[in-house]
Amino acid sequence: MSAINITNVSKIYAGGVEAVKSVSIDIADGEFIVLVGPSGCGKSTLLRMVAGLETISKGTVEIADRIVNDVEPAERDIAMVFQNYALYPHMTVYDNLAYGLKNRGTPKAEIDARVAEAARMLQLEQYLDRKPRALSGGQRQRVAMGRAIVRKPAAFLFDEPLSNLDAKLRVSMRGEIKQLQKRLGTTSLYVTHDQLEAMTLADRLVVLNGGEIEQIGRPLDVYHTPASTFVASFIGSPAMNLLRANREGNRLHFGSQTLEADRLAALPTDLTVGLRAEDLRVAQAGEQSLTLKIDYVEELGAQRLVHGTVDGKPLTAALSPEIDLGETIALTIAPSRLHFFDTTTGKRLTRLTDTSSVIREQVAALEPAIS
Amino acid sequence: MQRVKIFDHVILLMGVFIMVGPLVVALMTSSHEAADIHRNGLSILPGGHFVDTYTKVLTKEGGFTGKITGLRMMMNSLILGIGFAVGKIALSMLAAYALVYFRFRFATILFWMIFTTLLLPLEVRILPSYEVMTALNLTNTYTGLIVPLLASATGTFYFRQFFKSIPDELLEAARIDGAGPFKFFIGVIVPLSKTMMAAIFIIMFVYGWNQYLWPTLMTTDESFFTLVRGIKQILLVWVGSNIPDYNEAFALAILAMLPPVMIVMIFQRWFIKGLTESDK
């Protein structure tokens, strides 16, 4: 079994900068975990501490039930895929794949067999005699993955492996990584700043901000119930709209405009309301609505993003391209789709216990993640 | 199409003439007899004694003891040049490897200390160096000729800059692949430095080949004489009615020039790559 347990891990650099603040993650055997966050959030540092390329200031990292804080990277039974591939430029693809095995004194026949297997899996067979410079970006990426696979490690560590590829290749490589990981069943820790990659690859994703965990959860749970305004604006594209509102009973006042929802009694009177762009729709006659003053429109083909202001505050709505747009548009949202956050801490606020089916579903969906 | 610009060509031709002219004169003059040269001065037309002069220079046993031949001197020069180049590359690569990849106290200060002290020319520290070598009984040995000049600030600096341009991820990948410091050096750093090594080899070979002062100090035994010293030796016979063997001096000068030229020509492609390429 090769679970990874990260317990209260901190990284403090000389000079007192705390890049990672007491982070704990338990990764089950075979699980695909994605660390996601903006640049400088400590996600790469955390990964490098697991890899053994950075020392661990505080806390412990366990790989396969063995504390590896003071173990050399080569002895940790992990393999890493780097952003710039880090292939040895003077070696052929074969030698690149075989180098790690040779250093471990693996018998020649076994090396041949493992390299052949990895090359077949990644469709690299006809390139084995080439040097990396004679390969395209996608092929180099595959060689980098092959170098990880041949080692048959307990865990794969990916450090933004797709960010040097063009958009189209990125999508196809994303699929390949996912399939490969499912097929091999190897525990994986994957770092990215791209929320789309995080959503599509992860079994569970970990949102990091300023060296701290904002939320851990399955991609859809994180998307539907973001734990804070940070997660809400980071996961999902376009970002969730966040508007300050005053609550009076069950009425929410956005400046001069008002929406009515239900079961808001437990919430503070001053709060931040989150509205997903894709949950907004054009209001029918007689429905309660917010009036959006349109600034500009982004055409995406399948939908269009309408950017504008509600009472002077920016708001984006994802609407169908068939809708005619004027100067302003009346938008509405199902009350159950509203998210509420504390204005000062940014933490998610829950409404009164309710029996609405939507919430019941959400709670049910959350349970496996909590336990 | 680019127009042929006559003026540009005139400049190029002038450059060629200025640089190659003296060499041609030396080559041509070396094929005349010494007496002719003494009477008529330099010439740019070939004389009839090309083969004689060069055979004589290479094989005649001359010098004070009458035992040293041109061939012997050439070999000494080669030993010095190659010994220098190889030794300096090995030493400065190891020094640069330590400076770049190992975190030890005062590494930066050490580097700048090495750098500034070694920037001083040999002549400044020639007396102490000589003292040390005599104390170690290394005068009149190849070791004594080569070793004191091996430490190279230039080489260390070049290799340090080059190693710094190698991405850190390569080191990290190698660490995960289980390569220790030695394996990483032999398996990754050395192969990557090939072009750099070629560049340093040329510079250091020529430097070693042209050494004059140090070999003069260190060797009294004529069997250690180098070509550069041999030329001087020939012109030293100006006594009585003897005419110096100008032709032989010229021939030796030409011979002394050939190996560095060949080295530069052979390594030139790598040399340019080594000095310009950094997209590793």
Tab-separated table of C-alpha atoms in Angstrom, chain B residues 99 104-113:
chain	number	residue	atom	x	y	z
B	99	LEU	CA	31.427	25.952	-6.109
B	104	PHE	CA	29.514	25.049	1.887
B	105	ARG	CA	30.344	28.001	4.053
B	106	PHE	CA	31.889	31.030	2.403
B	107	ALA	CA	31.545	29.521	-1.075
B	108	THR	CA	31.065	32.912	-2.670
B	109	ILE	CA	33.921	34.498	-0.775
B	110	LEU	CA	36.147	31.543	-1.665
B	111	PHE	CA	35.220	31.861	-5.292
B	112	TRP	CA	36.106	35.527	-5.420
B	113	MET	CA	39.327	34.866	-3.530
